[in-house]
XYZ file of C-alpha atoms in Angstrom:
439
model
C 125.104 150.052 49.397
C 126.967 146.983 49.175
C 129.656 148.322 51.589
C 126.506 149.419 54.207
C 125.228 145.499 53.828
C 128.683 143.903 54.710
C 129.180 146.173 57.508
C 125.686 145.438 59.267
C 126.845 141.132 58.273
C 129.924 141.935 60.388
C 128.590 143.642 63.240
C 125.615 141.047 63.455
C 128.859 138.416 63.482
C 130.147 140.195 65.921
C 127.316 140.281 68.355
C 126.629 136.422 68.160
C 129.665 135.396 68.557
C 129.950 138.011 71.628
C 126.672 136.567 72.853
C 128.078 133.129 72.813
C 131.013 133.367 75.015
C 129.164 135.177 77.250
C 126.720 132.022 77.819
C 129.798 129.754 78.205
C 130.998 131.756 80.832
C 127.290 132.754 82.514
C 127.131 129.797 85.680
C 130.494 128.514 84.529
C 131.016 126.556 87.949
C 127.862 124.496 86.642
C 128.927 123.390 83.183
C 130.723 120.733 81.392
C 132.510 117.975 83.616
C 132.337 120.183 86.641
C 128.760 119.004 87.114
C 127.069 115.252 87.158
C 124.037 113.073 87.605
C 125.156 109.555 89.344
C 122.860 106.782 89.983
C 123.297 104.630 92.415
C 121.502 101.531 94.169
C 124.660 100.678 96.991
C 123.363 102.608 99.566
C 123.274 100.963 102.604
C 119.919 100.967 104.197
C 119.519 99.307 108.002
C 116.469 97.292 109.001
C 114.716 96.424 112.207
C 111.937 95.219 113.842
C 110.046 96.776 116.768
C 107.596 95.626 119.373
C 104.777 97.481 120.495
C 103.546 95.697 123.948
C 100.437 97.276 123.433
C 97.995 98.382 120.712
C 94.437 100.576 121.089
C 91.787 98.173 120.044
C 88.650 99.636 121.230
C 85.708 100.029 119.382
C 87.332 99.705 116.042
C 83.790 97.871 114.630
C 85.989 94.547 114.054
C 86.016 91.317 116.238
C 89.111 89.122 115.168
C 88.199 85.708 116.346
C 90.657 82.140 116.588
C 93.900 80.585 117.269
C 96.834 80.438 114.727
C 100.239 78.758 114.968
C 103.173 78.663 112.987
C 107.055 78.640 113.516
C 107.410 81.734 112.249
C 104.936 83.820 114.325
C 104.567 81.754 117.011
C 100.633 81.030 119.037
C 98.487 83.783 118.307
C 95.178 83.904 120.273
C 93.205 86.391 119.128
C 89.736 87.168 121.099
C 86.828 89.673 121.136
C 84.974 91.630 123.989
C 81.659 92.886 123.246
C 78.596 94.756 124.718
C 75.141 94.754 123.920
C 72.023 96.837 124.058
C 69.127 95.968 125.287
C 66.368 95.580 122.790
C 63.232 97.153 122.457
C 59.910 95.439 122.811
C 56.716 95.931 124.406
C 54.769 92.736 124.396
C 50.880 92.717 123.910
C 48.794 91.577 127.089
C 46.233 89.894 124.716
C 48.450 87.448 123.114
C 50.639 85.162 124.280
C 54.298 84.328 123.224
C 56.502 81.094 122.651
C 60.242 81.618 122.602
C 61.472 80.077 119.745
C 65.789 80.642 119.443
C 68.373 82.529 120.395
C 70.745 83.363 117.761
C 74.161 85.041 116.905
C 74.976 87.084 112.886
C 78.214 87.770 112.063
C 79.720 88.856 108.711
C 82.990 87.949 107.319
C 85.486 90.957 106.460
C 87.488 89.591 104.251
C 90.391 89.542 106.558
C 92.084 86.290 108.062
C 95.328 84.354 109.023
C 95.707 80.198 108.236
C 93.668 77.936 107.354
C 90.119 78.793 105.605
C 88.777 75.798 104.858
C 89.225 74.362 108.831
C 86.302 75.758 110.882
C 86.796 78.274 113.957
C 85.310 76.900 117.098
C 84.661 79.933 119.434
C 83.425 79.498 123.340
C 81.037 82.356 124.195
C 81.123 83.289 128.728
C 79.388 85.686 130.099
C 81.328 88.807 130.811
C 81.501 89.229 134.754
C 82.786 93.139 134.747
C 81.740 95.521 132.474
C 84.065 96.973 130.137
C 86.071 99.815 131.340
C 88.423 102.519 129.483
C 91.740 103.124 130.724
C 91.131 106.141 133.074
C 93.814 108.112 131.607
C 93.765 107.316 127.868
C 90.079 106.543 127.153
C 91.370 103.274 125.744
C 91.410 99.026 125.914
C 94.271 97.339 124.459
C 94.961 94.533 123.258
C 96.630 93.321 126.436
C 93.737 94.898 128.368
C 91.833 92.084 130.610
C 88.170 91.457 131.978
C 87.001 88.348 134.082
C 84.505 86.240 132.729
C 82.295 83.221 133.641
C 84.547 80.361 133.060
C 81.801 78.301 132.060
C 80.798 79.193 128.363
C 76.661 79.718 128.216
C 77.690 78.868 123.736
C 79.993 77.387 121.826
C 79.549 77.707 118.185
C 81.615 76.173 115.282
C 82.529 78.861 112.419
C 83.048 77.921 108.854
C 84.976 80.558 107.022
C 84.183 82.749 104.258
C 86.496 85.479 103.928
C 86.127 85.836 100.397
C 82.276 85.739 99.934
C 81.741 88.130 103.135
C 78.747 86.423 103.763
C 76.958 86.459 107.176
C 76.692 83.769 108.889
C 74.020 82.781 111.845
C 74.503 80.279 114.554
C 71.988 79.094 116.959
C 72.967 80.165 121.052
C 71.976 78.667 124.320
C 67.991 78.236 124.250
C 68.490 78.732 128.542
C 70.053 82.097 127.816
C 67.386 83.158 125.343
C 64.132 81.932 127.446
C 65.750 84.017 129.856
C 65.753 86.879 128.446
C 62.294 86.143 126.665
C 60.741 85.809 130.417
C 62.396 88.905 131.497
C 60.833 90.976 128.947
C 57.685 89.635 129.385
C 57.505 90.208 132.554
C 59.106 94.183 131.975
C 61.752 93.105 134.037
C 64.136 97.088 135.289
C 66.898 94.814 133.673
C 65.595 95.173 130.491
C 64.469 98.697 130.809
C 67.485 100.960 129.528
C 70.789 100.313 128.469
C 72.320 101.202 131.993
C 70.273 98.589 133.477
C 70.983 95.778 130.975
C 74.804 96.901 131.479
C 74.551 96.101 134.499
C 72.645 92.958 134.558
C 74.085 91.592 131.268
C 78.136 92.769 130.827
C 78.521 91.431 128.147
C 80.324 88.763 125.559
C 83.969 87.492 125.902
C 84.508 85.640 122.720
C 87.134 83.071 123.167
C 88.524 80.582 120.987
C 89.247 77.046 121.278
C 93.129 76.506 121.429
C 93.578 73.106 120.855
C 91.130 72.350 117.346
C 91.559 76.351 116.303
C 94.116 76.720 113.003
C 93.185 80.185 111.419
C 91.956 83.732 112.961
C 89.177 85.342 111.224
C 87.617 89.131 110.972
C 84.293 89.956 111.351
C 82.551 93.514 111.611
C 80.593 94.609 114.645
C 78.075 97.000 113.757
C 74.238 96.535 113.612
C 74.566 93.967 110.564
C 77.291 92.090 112.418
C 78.167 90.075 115.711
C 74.036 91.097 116.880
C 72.094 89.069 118.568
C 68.616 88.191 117.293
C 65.663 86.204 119.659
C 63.416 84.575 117.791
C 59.499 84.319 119.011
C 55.759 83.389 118.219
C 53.129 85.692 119.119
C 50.041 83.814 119.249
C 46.723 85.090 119.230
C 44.362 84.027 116.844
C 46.987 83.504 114.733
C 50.422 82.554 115.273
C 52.789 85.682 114.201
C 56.561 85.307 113.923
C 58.835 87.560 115.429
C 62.030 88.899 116.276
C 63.711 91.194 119.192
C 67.497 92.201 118.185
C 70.258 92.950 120.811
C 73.023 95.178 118.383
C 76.558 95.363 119.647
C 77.528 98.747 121.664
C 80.800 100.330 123.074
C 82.742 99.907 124.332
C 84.255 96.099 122.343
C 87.852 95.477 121.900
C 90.299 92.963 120.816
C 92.803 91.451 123.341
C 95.590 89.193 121.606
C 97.754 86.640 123.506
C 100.943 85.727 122.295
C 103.808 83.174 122.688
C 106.601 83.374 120.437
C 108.919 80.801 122.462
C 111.108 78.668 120.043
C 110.408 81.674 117.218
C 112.804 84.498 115.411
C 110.263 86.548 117.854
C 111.288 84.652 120.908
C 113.878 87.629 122.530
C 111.010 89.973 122.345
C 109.743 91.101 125.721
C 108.852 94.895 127.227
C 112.388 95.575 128.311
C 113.578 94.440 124.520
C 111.530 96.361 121.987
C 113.535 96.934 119.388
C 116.095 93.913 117.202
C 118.601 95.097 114.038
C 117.648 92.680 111.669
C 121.045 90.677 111.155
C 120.452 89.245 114.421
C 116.767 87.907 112.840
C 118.713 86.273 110.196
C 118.159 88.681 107.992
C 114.876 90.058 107.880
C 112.227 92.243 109.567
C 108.399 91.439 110.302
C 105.273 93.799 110.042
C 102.147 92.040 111.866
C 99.099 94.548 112.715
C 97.525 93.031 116.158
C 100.521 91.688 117.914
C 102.428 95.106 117.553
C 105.487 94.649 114.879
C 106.155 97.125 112.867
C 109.914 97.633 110.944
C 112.428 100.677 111.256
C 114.321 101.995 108.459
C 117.811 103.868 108.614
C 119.902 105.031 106.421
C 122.972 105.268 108.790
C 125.662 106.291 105.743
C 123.475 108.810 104.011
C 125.813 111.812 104.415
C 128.668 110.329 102.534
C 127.083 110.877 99.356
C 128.345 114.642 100.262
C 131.770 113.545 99.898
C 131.479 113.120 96.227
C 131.962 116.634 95.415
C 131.872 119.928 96.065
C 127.981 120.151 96.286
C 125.702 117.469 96.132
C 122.060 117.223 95.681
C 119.972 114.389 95.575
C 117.410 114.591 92.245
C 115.542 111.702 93.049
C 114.759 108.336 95.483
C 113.287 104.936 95.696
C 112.805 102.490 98.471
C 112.100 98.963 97.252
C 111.254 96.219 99.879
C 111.133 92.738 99.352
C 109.106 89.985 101.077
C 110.806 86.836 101.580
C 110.137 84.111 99.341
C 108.224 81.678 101.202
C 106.795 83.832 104.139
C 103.232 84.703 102.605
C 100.294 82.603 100.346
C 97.445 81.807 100.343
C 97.569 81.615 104.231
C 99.163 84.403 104.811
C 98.827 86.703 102.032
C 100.086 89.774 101.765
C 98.716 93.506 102.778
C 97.826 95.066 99.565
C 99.346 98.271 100.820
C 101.286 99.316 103.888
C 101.908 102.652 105.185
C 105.205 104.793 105.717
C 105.452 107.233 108.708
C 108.940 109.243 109.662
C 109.888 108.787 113.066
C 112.941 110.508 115.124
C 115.504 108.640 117.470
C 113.088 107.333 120.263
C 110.567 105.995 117.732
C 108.254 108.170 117.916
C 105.886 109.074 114.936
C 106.590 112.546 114.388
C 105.113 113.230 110.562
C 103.563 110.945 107.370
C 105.142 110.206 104.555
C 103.314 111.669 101.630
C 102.558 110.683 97.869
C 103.538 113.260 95.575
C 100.348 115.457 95.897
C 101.325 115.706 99.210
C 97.898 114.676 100.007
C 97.726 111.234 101.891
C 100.071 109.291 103.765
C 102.015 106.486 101.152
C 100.772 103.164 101.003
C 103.559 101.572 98.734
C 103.147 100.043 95.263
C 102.886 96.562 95.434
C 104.149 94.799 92.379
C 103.469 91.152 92.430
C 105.140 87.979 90.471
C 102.869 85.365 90.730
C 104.862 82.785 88.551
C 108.040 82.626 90.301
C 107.849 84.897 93.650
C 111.443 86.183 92.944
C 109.968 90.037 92.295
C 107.228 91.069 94.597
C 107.866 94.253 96.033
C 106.679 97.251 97.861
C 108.115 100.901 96.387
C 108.263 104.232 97.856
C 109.374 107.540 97.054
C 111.538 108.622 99.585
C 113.207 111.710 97.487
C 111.754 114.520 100.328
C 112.882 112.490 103.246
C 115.733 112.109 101.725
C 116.469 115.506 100.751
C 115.745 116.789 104.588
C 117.667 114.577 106.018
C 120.973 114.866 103.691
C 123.334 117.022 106.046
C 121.644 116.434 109.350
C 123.729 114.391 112.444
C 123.111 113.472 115.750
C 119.008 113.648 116.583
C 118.366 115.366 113.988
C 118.421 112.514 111.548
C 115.049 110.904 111.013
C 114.030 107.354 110.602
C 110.940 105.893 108.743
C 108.558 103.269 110.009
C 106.683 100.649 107.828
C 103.497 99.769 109.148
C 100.359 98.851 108.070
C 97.822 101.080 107.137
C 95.801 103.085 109.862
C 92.160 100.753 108.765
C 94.499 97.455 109.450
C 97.481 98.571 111.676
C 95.059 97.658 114.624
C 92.002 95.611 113.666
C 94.282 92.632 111.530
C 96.860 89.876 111.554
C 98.234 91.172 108.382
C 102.004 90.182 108.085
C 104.655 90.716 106.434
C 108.111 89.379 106.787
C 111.248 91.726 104.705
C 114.905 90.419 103.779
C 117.524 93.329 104.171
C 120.759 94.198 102.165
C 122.626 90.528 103.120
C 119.532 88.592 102.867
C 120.362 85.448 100.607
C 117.556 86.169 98.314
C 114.828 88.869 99.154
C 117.335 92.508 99.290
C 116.253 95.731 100.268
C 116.919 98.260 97.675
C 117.510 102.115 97.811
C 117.658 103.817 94.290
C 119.286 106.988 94.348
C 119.608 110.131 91.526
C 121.989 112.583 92.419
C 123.751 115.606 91.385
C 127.395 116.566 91.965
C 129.180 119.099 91.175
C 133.137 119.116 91.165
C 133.368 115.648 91.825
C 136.635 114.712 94.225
């Protein structure tokens, strides 16, 4: 029995130690040295910035109102073109009527550039040609142009709230409103449908004041924003107040002017679209409205193949950092921004995805609000990465930074990026990656 017991001890020796050098040779051109992880944060990644001459900004339900310079953006004039409706009233032949005011609502968005507590003075003309969509792209830009009545009919003086949102109301020309007030009293055709207002009344060109302007301002145009109430007393044997209300319509757009002379910005122009960002000193801009958005390369990606035999990259992540200095309180920065892949002529080709693969990436915005030295934007870049390890020629993709599709064009939101030899604010790429036979 004893003999039987150390036999089946020595076969069962046998087999584990047979089962063991078969698992050290099973993938044996994975194992040991032959294979490595290597983490890296040298490689070199290329900024620029590029300039869109144009951006879609019709009917977008935002009006983005002022004038704002600096030396770093340059004159911004940013102005709103609206329609209007005409409003509904049938007036009672036994009373009569006394027009009271004209007035203009408009609500704060929370969105703004410069100075908040400096008012916005805004000159209101009198559209003379109604707003018309580009034949071919159903669009207005933000270069598009209408003529107006040089002569404002209103000039009103905004005082800012971006933070409270609240709406504000402003008294208009009481010539315009008694106007209108006869005109419907009188079931004037102008007033009769929208067609016929259109083409009696074109509409608003909001413009502002260049020379006392120092901040641009959002507001939404909808029915609770940028409408236009007239104010009335029906009197009978009573006196009854009341209101008629003119809502915005489409088509609206923004149009932006622009002078960047004496800025980074200056060389700009549509021949010149697109600047590497050591000849901006060192950085790259993102603004929504005047059309900057900046390109990302990674022109040296492939010679992480040279490392080894095979080479696979395990992981990625793209840190950005705004330039100390370039944002505050007047210029704060976008809470997220948005992260598109784009191929050799800059076209937007596919979205950069979070890891559910379900939305485009906005970035994680990590703020140090003591010293400044460690705000940053991170993405994960490992998929783009991965597809583009290998490829040469127009086949490797680039990635644009932008801001998100609700801002990108309806705000002034900026952002200004150092790159790898900026003196202070560098542009990171962390890399995780797996070689095998290293050379």
């Amino acid at each position: 029995m004893k003999k039987i017991l150390f036999l089946i001890s020595l076969l069962s020796l046998l087999f584990c130690i047979s089962c063991r050098n078969e698992s050290s040779t099973l993938g044996e051109e994975w194992v040991d040295s032959d294979l490595k992880n290597v983490m890296t944060d040298t490689c070199t990644v290329r900024l620029s910035t590029v300039f869109l001459d144009s951006i879609n900004t019709s009917n977008k339900n935002v009006a983005q109102l002022g004038y704002y310079s600096d030396d770093t953006w340059g004159k911004i004039s940013a102005s709103a073109y609206i329609e209007y409706s005409p409003a509904t009233f049938t007036p009672n032949e036994k009373y009569t009527y006394r027009f009271d005011s004209l007035t203009i609502s408009m609500k704060c968005n929370g969105d703004y550039l410069g100075d908040t507590l400096s008012q916005v003075k805004v000159h209101l003309h009198e559209l003379t040609e109604n707003l018309v969509l580009d034949t071919y792209t159903k669009y207005l830009y933000s270069n598009s142009s209408f003529s107006y009545n040089p002569e404002p009919f209103s000039t009103i003086k905004i005082q800012p709230t971006p933070k409270a949102k609240k709406t504000l109301e402003y008294r208009l020309s009481d010539d315009l409103g008694k106007t209108w007030f006869n005109k419907i009293l009188s079931k004037s055709d102008d007033f009769k449908n929208s067609d016929d207002f259109r083409h009696y009344f074109k509409g608003i060109a909001f413009v502002p004041d260049e020379a006392s302007n120092k901040s641009i301002m959002g507001f939404g145009i909808s029915d609770s924003s940028m409408y236009i109430t007239l104010y009335y007393h029906e009197i009978g044997q009573e006196s009854v107040k009341g209101t008629v209300k003119f809502v915005p319509t489409t088509p609206n757009f923004n149009k932006v002017k622009h002078d960047r002379t004496g800025t980074p910005l200056q060389n700009f122009n549509h021949k010149l679209t697109e600047i590497v960002s050591d000849k901006m000193s060192n950085m790259s801009y993102v603004q929504g409205l005047t059309g900057l958005y900046t390109k990302i390369e990674f022109p040296y990606l492939n010679n992480l193949l040279e490392a080894g035999k095979m080479v696979s990259i395990e992981s990625a992540k793209l840190f950005l950092y705004p330039v100390k200095g370039s944002y505050g309180l007047n210029n704060p920065l976008p809470s997220s921004l948005a992260l598109y892949q784009s191929n050799e002529n800059n076209v937007t080709e596919d979205q950069i995805k979070d890891l559910l693969g379900s939305s485009v990436q906005t970035g994680s915005l990590i703020t140090d609000d003591a010293l400044h030295e460690n705000t940053y934007y991170s993405f994960d870049v490992t998929s783009f990465l991965q597809s583009n390890l290998g490829k040469v020629g127009y086949n490797i993709k680039n990635l644009q930074l932008v801001l998100p599709e609700s801002k990108i064009n309806t705000s002034y939101q900026s952002v200004i990026f150092g790159d790898m030899k900026h003196p202070q604010s560098n542009v990171k790429l962390s890399v995780l990656y797996k070689v095998y036979k290293t050379n």
